[in-house]
mmCIF file of C-alpha atoms and ligand atoms in Angstrom:
data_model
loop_
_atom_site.group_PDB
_atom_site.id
_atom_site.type_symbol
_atom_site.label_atom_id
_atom_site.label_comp_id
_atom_site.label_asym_id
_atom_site.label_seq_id
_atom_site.Cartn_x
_atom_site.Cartn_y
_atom_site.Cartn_z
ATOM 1 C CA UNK A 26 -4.637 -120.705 -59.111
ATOM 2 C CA UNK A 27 -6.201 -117.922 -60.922
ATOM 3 C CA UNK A 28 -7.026 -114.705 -59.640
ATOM 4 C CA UNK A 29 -10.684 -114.197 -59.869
ATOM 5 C CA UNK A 30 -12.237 -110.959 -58.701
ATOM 6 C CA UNK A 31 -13.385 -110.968 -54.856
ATOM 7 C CA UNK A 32 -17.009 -113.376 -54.203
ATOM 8 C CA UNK A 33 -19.836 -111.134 -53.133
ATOM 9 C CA UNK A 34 -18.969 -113.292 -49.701
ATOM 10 C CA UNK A 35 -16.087 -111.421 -49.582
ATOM 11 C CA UNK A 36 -17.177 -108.508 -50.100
ATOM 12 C CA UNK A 37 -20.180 -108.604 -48.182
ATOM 13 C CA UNK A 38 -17.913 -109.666 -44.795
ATOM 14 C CA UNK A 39 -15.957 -106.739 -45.567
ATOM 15 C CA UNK A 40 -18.961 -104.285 -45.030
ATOM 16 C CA UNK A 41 -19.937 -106.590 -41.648
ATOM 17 C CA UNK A 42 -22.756 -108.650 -43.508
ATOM 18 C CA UNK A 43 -21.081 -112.220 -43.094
ATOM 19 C CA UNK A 44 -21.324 -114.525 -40.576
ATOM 20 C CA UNK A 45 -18.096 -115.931 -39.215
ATOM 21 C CA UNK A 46 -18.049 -119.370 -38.417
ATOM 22 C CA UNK A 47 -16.958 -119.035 -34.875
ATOM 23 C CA UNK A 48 -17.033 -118.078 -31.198
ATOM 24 C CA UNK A 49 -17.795 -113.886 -30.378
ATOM 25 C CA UNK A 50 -14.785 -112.009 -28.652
ATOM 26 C CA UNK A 51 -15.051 -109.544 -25.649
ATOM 27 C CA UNK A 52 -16.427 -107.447 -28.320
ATOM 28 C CA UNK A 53 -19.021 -109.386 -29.484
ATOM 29 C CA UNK A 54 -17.509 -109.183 -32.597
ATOM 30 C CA UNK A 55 -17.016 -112.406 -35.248
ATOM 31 C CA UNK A 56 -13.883 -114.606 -34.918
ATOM 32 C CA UNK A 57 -13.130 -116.629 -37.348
ATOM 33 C CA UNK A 58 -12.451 -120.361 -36.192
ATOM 34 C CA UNK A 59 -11.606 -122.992 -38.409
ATOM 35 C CA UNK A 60 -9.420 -126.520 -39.010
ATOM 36 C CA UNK A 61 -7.220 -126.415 -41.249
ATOM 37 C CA UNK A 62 -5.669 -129.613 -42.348
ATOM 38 C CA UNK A 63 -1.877 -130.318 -42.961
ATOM 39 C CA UNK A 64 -0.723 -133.108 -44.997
ATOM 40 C CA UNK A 65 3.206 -133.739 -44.038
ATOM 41 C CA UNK A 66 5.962 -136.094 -44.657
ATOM 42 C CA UNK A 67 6.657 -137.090 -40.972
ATOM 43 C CA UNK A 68 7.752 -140.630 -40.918
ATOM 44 C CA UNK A 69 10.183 -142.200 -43.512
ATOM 45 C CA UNK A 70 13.657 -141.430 -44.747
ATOM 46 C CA UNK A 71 12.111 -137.645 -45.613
ATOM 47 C CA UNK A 72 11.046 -137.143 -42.263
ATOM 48 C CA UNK A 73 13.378 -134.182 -41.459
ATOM 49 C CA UNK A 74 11.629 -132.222 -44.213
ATOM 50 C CA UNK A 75 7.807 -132.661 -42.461
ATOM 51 C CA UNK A 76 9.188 -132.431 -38.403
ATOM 52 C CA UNK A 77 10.595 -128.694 -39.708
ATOM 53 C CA UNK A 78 7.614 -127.948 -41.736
ATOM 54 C CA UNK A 79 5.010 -128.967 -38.811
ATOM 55 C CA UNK A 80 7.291 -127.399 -35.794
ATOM 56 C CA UNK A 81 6.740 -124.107 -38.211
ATOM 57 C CA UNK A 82 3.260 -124.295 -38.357
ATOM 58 C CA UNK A 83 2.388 -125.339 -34.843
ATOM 59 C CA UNK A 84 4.426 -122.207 -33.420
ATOM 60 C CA UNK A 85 2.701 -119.862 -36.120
ATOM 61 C CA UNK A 86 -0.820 -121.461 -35.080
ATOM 62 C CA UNK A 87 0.244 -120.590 -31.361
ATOM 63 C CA UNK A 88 0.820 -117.258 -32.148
ATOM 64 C CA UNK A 89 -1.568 -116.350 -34.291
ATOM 65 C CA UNK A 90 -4.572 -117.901 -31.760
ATOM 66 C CA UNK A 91 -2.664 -115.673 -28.945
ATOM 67 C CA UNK A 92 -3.158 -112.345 -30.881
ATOM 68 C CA UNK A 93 -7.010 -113.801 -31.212
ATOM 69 C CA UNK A 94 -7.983 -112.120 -34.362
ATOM 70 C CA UNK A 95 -8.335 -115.761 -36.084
ATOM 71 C CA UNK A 96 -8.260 -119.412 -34.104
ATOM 72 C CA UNK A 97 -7.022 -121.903 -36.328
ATOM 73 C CA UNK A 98 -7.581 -125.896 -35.099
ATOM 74 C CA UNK A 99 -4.643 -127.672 -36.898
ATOM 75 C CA UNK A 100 -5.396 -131.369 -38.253
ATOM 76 C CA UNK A 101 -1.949 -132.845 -38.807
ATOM 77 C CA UNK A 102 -1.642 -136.073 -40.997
ATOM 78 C CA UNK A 103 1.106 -137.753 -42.155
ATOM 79 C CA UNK A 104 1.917 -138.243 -45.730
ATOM 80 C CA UNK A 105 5.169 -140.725 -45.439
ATOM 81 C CA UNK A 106 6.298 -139.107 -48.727
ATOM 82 C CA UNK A 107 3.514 -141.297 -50.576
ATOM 83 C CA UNK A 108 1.093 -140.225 -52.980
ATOM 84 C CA UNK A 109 -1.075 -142.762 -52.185
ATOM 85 C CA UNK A 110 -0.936 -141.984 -48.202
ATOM 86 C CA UNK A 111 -1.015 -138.393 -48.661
ATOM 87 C CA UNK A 112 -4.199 -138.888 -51.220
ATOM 88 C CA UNK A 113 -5.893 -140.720 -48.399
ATOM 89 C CA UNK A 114 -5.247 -137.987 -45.875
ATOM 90 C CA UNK A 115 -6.656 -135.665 -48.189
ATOM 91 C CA UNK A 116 -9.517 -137.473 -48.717
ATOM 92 C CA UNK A 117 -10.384 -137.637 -45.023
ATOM 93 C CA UNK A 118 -9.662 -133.694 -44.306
ATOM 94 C CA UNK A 119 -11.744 -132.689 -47.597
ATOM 95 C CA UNK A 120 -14.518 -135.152 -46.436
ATOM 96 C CA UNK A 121 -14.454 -133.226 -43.035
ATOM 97 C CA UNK A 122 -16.641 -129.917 -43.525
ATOM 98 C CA UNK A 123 -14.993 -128.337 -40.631
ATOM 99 C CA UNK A 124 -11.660 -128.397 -42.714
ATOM 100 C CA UNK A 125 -11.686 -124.482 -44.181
ATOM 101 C CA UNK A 126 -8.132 -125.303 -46.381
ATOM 102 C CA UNK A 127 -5.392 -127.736 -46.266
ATOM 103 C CA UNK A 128 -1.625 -126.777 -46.164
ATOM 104 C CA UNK A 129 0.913 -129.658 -47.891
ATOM 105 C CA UNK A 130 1.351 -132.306 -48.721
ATOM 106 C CA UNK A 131 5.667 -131.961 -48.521
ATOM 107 C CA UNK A 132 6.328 -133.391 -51.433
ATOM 108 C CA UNK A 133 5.811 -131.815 -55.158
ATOM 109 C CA UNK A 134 4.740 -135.556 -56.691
ATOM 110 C CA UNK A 135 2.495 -136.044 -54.217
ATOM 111 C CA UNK A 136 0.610 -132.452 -54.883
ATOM 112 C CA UNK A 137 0.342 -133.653 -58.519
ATOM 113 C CA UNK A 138 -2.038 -136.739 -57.103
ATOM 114 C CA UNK A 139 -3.811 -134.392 -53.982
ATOM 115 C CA UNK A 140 -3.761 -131.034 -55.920
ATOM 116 C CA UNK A 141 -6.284 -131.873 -58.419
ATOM 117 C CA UNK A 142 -8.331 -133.131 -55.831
ATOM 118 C CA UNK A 143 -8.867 -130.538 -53.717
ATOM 119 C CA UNK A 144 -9.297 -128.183 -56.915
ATOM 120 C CA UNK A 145 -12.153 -130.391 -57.848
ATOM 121 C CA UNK A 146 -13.663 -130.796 -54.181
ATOM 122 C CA UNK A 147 -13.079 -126.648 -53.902
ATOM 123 C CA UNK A 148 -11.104 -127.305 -51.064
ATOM 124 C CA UNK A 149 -8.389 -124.169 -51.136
ATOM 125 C CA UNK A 150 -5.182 -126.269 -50.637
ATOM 126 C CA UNK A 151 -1.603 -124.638 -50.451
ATOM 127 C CA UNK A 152 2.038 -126.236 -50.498
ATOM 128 C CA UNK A 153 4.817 -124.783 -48.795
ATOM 129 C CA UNK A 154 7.581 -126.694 -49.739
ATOM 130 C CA UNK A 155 6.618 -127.933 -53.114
ATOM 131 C CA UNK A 156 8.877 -126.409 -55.966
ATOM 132 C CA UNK A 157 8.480 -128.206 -59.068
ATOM 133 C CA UNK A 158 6.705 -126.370 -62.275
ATOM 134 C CA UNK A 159 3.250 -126.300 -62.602
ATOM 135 C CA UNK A 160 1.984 -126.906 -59.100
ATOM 136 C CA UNK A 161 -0.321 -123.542 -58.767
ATOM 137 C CA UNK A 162 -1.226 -124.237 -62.478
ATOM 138 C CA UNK A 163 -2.792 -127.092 -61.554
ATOM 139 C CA UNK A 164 -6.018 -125.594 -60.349
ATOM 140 C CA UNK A 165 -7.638 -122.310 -58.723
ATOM 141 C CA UNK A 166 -7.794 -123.407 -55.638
ATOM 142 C CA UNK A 167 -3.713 -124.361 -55.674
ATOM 143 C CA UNK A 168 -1.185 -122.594 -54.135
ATOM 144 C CA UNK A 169 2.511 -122.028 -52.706
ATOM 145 C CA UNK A 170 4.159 -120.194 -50.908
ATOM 146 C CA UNK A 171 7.838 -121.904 -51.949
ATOM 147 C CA UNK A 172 10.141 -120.755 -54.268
ATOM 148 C CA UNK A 173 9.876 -122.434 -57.149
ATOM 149 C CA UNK A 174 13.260 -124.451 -59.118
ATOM 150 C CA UNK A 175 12.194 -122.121 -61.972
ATOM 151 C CA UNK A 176 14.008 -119.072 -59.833
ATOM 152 C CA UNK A 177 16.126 -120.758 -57.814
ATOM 153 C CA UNK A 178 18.401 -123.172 -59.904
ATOM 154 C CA UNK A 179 19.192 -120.193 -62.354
ATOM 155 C CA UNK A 180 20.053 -118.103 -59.412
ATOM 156 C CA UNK A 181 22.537 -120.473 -58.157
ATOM 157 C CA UNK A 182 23.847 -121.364 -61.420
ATOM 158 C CA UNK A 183 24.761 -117.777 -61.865
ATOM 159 C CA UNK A 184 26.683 -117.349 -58.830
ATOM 160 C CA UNK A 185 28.980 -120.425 -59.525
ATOM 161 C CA UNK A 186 29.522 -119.728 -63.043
ATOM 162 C CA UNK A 187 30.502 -116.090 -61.694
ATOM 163 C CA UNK A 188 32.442 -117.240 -58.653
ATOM 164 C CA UNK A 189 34.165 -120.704 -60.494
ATOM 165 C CA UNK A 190 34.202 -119.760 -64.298
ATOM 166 C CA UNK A 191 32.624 -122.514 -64.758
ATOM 167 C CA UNK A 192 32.307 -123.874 -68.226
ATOM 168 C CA UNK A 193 31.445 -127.657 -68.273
ATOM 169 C CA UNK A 194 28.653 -129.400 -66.064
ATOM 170 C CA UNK A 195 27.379 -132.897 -65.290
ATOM 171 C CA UNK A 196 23.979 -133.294 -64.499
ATOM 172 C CA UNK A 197 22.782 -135.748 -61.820
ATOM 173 C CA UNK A 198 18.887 -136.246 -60.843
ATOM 174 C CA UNK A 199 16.350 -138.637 -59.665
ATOM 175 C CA UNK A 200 14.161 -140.114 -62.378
ATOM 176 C CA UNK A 201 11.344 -141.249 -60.433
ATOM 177 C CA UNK A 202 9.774 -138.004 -58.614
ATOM 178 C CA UNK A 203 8.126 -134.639 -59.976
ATOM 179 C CA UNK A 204 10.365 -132.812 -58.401
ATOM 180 C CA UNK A 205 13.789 -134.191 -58.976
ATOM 181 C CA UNK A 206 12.423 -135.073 -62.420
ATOM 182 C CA UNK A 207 11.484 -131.109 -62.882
ATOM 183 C CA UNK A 208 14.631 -129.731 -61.064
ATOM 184 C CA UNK A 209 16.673 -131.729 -63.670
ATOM 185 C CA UNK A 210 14.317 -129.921 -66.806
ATOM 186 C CA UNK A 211 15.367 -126.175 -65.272
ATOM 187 C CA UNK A 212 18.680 -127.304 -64.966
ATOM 188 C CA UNK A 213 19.386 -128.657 -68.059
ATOM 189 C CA UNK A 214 17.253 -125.514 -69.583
ATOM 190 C CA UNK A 215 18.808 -122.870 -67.655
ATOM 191 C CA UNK A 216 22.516 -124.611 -68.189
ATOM 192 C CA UNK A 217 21.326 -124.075 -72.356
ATOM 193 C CA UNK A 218 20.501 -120.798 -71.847
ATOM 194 C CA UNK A 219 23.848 -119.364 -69.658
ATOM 195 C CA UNK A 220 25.997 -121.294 -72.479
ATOM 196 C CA UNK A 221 27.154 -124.059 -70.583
ATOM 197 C CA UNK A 222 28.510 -127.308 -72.000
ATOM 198 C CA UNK A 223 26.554 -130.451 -70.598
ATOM 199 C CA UNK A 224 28.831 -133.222 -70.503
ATOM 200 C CA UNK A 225 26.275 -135.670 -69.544
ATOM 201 C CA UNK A 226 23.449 -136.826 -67.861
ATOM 202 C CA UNK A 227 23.246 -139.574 -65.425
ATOM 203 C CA UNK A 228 20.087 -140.560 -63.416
ATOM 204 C CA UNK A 229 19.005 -142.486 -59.999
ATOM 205 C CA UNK A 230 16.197 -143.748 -58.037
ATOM 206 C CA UNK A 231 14.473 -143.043 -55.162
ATOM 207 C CA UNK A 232 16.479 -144.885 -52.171
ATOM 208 C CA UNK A 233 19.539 -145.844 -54.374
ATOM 209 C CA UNK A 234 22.608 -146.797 -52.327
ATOM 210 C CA UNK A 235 25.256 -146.951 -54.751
ATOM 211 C CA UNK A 236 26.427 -144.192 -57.103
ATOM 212 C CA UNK A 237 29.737 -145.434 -57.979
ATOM 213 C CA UNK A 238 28.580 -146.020 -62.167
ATOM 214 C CA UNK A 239 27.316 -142.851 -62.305
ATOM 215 C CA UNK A 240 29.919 -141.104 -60.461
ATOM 216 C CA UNK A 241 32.867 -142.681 -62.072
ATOM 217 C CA UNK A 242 31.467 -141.381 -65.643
ATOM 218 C CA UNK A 243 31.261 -137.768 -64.308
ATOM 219 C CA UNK A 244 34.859 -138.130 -63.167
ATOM 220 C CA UNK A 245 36.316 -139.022 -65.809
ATOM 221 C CA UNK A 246 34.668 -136.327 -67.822
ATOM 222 C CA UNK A 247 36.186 -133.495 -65.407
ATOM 223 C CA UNK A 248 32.819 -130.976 -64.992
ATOM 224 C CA UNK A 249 33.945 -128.118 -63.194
ATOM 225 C CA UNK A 250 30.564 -128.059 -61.678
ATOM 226 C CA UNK A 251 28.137 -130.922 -60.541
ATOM 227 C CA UNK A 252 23.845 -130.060 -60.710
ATOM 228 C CA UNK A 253 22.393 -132.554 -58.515
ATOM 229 C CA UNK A 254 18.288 -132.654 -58.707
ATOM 230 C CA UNK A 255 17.786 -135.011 -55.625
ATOM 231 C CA UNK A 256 15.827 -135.441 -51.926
ATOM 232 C CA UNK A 257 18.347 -134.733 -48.774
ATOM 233 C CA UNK A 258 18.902 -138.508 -48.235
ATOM 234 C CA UNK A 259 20.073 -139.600 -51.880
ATOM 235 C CA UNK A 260 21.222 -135.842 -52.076
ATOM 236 C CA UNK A 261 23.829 -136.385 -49.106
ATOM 237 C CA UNK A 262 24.525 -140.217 -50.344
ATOM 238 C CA UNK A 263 26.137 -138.555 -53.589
ATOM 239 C CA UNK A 264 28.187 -136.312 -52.368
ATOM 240 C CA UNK A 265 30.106 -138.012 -49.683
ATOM 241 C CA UNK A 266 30.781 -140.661 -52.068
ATOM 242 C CA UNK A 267 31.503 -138.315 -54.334
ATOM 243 C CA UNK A 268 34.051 -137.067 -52.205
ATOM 244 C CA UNK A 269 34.980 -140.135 -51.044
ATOM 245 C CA UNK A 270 35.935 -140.863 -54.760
ATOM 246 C CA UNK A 271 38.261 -137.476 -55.397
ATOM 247 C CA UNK A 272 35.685 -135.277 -56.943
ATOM 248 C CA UNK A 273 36.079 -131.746 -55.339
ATOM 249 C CA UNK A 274 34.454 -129.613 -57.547
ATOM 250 C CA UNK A 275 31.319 -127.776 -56.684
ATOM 251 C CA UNK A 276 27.951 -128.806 -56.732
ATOM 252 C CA UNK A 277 24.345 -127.130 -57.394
ATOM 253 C CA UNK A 278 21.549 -128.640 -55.435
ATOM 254 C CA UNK A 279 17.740 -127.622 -55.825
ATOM 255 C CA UNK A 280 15.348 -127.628 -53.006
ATOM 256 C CA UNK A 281 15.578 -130.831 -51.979
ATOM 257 C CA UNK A 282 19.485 -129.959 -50.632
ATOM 258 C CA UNK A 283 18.235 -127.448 -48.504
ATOM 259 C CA UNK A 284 18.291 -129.222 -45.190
ATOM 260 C CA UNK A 285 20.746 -129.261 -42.303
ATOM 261 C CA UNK A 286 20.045 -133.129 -42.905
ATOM 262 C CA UNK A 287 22.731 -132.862 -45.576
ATOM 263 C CA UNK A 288 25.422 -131.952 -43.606
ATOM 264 C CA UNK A 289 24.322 -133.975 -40.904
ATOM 265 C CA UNK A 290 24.637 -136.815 -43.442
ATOM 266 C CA UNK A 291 27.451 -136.125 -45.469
ATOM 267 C CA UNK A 292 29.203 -134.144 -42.925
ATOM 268 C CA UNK A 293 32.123 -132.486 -44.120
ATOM 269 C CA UNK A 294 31.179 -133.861 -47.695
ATOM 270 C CA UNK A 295 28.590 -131.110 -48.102
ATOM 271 C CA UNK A 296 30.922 -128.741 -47.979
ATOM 272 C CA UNK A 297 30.657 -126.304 -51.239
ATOM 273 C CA UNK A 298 27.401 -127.041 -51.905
ATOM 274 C CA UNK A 299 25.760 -124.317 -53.319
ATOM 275 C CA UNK A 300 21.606 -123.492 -53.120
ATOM 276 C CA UNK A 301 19.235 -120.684 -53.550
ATOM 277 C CA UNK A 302 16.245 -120.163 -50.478
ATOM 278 C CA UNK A 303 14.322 -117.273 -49.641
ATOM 279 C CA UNK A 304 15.535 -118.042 -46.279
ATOM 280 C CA UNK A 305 18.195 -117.324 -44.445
ATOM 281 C CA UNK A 306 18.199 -117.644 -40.470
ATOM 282 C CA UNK A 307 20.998 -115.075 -39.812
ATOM 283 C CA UNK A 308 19.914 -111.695 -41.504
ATOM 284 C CA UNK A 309 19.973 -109.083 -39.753
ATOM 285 C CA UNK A 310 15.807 -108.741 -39.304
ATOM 286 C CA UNK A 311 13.985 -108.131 -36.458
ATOM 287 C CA UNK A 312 11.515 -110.680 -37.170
ATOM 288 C CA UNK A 313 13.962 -113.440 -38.757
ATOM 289 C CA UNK A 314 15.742 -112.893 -35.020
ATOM 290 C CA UNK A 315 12.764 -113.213 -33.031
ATOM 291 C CA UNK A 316 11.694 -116.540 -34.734
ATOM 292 C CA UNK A 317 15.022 -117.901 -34.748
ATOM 293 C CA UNK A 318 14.915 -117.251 -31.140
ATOM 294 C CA UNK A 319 10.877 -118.582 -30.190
ATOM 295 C CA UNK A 320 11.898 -121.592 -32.442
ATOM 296 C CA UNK A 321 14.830 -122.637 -30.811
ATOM 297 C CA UNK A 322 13.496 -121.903 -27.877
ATOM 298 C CA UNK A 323 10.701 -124.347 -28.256
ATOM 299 C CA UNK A 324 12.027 -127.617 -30.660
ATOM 300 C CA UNK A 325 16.064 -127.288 -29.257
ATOM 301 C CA UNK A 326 17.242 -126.438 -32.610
ATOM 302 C CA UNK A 327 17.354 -123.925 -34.917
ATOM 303 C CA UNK A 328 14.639 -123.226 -37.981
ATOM 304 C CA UNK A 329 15.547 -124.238 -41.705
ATOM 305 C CA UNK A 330 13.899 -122.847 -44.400
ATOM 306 C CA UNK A 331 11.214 -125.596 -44.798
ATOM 307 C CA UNK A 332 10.039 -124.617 -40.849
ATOM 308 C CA UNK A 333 10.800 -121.038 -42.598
ATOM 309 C CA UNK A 334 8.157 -121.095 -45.216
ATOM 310 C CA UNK A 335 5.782 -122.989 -43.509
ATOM 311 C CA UNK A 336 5.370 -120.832 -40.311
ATOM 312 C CA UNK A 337 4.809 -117.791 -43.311
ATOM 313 C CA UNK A 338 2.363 -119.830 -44.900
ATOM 314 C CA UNK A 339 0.370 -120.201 -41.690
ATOM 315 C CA UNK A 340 0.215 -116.917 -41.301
ATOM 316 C CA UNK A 341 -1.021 -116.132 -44.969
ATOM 317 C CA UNK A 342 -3.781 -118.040 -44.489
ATOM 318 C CA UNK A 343 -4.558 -116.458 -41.364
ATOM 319 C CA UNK A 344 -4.634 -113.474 -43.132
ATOM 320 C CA UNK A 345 -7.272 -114.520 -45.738
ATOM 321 C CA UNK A 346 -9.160 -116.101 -43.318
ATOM 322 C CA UNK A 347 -9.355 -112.824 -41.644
ATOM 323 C CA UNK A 348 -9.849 -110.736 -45.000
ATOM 324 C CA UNK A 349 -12.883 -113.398 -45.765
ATOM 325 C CA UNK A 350 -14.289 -112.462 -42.746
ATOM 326 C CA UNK A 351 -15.450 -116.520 -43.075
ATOM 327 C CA UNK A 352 -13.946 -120.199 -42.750
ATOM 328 C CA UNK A 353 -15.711 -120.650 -46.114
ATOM 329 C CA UNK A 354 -13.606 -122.628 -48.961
ATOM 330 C CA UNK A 355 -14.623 -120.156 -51.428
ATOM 331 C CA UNK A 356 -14.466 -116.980 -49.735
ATOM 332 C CA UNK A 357 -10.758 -118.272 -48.044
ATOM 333 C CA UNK A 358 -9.238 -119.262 -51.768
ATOM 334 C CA UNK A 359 -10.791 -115.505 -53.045
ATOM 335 C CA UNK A 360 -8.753 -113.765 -50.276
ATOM 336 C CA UNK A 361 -5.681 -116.294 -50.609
ATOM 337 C CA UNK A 362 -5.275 -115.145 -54.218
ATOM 338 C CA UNK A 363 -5.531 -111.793 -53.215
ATOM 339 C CA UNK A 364 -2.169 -111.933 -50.841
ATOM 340 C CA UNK A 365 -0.074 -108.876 -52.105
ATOM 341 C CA UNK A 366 2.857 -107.267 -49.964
ATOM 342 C CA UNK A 367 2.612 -109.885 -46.987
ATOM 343 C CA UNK A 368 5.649 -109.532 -44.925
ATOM 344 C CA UNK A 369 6.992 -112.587 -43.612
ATOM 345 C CA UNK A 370 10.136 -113.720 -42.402
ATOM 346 C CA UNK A 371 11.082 -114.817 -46.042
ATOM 347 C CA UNK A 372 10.721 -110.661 -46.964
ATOM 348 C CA UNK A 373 7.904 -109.549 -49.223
ATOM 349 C CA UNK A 374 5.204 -112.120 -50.501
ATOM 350 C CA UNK A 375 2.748 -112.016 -53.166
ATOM 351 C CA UNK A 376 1.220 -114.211 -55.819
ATOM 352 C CA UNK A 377 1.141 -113.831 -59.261
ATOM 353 C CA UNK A 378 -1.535 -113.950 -61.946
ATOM 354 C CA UNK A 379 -1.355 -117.675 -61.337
ATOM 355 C CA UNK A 380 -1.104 -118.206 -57.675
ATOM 356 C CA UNK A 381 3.002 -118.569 -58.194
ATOM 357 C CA UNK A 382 5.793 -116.886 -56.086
ATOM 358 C CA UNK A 383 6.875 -113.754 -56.626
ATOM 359 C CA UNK A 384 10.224 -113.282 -54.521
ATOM 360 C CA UNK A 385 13.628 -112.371 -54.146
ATOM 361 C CA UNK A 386 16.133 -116.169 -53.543
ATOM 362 C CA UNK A 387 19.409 -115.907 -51.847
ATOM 363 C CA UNK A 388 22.176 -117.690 -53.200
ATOM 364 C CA UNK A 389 24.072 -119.894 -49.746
ATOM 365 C CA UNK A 390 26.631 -122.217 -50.223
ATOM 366 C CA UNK A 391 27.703 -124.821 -47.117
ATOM 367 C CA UNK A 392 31.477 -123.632 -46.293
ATOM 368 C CA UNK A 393 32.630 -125.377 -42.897
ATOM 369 C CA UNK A 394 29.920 -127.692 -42.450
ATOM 370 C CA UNK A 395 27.158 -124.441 -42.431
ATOM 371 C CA UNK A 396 24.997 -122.919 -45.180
ATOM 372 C CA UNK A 397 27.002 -118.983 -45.332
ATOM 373 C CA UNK A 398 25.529 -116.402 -48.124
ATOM 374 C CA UNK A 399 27.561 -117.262 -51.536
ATOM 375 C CA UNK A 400 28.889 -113.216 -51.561
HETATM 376 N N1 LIG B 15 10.840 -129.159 -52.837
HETATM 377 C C1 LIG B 15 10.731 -130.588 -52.935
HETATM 378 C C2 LIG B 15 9.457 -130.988 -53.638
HETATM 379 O O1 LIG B 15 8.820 -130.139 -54.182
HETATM 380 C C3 LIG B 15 10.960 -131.279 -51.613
HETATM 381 C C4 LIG B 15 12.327 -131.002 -51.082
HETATM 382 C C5 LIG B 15 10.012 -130.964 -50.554
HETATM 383 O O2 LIG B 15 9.106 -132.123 -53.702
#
């Protein structure tokens, strides 16, 4: 996405001339009402990743329709992780004029199949888990609100190389998706950069079982650090059996690690697993505290940082629904790309020149079966 100066929709709501699309309050005075699809990953063996994201957005949307500045109608389908699926849903929400923006799909591949769609249907479309490069590059009307591999991975790298000494790696990633495939390229680059030796590279597949080959070369080659670009379930599958097989030493996981599913996988396996998130559930915030509290409240179980950025996201796009005065595409992606100092519960938010993330990731490591800031 690409900032572009306000429409003359915009601008003209902003003085009172616009027409909202919806209902009058007490006041008499414009609501805006719209749909906004979500395109999620909640069925499959990367369900955990769409339940968190959609509990997120359906407590934002609750909230956000109780302070009744905005009424947002959400339009949940699921994505099963497949581009194909999560093209389809996209084509049915875009075909729907009611549908003001989309937030999703989960996955970073499939917002390289959906992305350029919307972008070419001018349907504003924004992902809030998807970290690969490139993904707001791919068109105006693209955003994120996740942080990106591009400042996470070096953040975490830095912290074990600090904490460990560490001064040989082994690389580990999954060949087959855009963003394992893209974790393992900022890895690799930002391992170059910090003057690490790479001892080698070994790759997997989506759903592989069995990591013994890969495993046993990294073993024998002694890394004193392991940088895993994988999904939770694979993720989790490496590490016990890494474990399992006598290797102890650290690893660095990108986004895809950062799920309680992990532990709950790998159990005591995960432990010293080390990640970078904007998110972290136990700071000492007023409003980190009283989400923690209305989430687990509501679902039985406490947020993780995929429920995190997606109940922010639903609230940026509240915002520039508001600020367009309008459920127009247009005038929503003009006020989107003009979200500057939006405090979340992830901290401060804005966009850069092209729709990226501009934010601040801690570095967490899991120590006793529970992510704990990396001090
Ligand atoms: N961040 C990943 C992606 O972009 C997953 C974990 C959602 O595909």
């Amino acid at each position: 996405a690409q900032f572009t100066a306000l429409s003359s929709l915009v601008l003209l709501s902003a003085c009172g001339g616009a027409q909202s699309s919806g209902e009058k309050d007490a006041n008499g005075a414009g609501k805006v009402t719209a749909d906004i699809g979500v395109i999620s990953y909640i069925s499959g063996p990367g369900a955990a990743y769409g339940e968190a994201i959609t509990n997120g957005l359906k407590l934002a949307n609750e909230e956000i329709n109780k302070k009744g500045e905005v009424e947002i109608n959400l339009v949940i389908e699921d994505s099963a992780g497949k581009q194909d699926q999560a093209l389809t849903a996209a084509q049915k929400l875009m075909n729907s004029k009611n549908v003001t923006a989309i937030i999703g799909p989960t996955l970073s591949t499939e917002m390289n199949v959906v992305g350029p769609e919307a972008d070419l249907n001018g349907v504003p479309i924004m992902g809030t888990s998807t970290t690969a490069e490139g993904i707001p590059q791919i068109g105006e009307y693209v955003f994120r609100n996740s942080l990106p591999e591009a400042l996470a991975i070096p953040a975490s790298i830095d912290k074990a190389i600090e904490k460990y000494d560490a001064k040989k790696v082994a690389i580990l990633y999954g060949n087959d998706d855009v963003f394992t495939k893209s974790g393992f390229d900022t890895m690799k680059k930002a391992a170059e950069e910090k003057g690490l030796e790479i001892l080698t590279i070994e790759t997997f597949q989506k759903g592989q079982s069995d990591y013994n080959a890969q495993l046993t070369k990294i073993k024998s080659l002694k890394p004193d650090l392991i940088l895993a670009s994988a999904l939770y379930n694979e993720g989790a599958v490496i590490m016990d059996q890494a474990r399992k097989m006598g290797i102890d030493v650290p690893f660095v996981g990108g986004n895809g690690f950062n799920s309680p599913e992990v532990i709950k996988i790998a159990g005591d396996a995960a432990n010293g697993l080390i990640v970078a998130t904007p998110w972290y559930g136990d700071k000492d915030d007023q409003k980190v505290q009283d989400f923690v509290k209305k989430y687990e409240e509501k679902y039985g179980k406490k947020p993780d940082q995929f429920a995190a950025q997606a109940y922010d996201a639903l609230y940026i796009l509240a915002e520039a629904l508001k600020n367009a005065g309008d459920a127009d595409r247009d005038a929503v992606r003009d006020a989107l790309a003009e979200t500057k100092d939006f405090q979340g519960i992830l901290g401060s938010f804005s966009f850069d020149k092209d729709g990226d993330v501009v934010m601040e990731p801690t570095v967490l490591v899991i120590d006793e079966g529970k992510f704990t800031v990396f001090e």
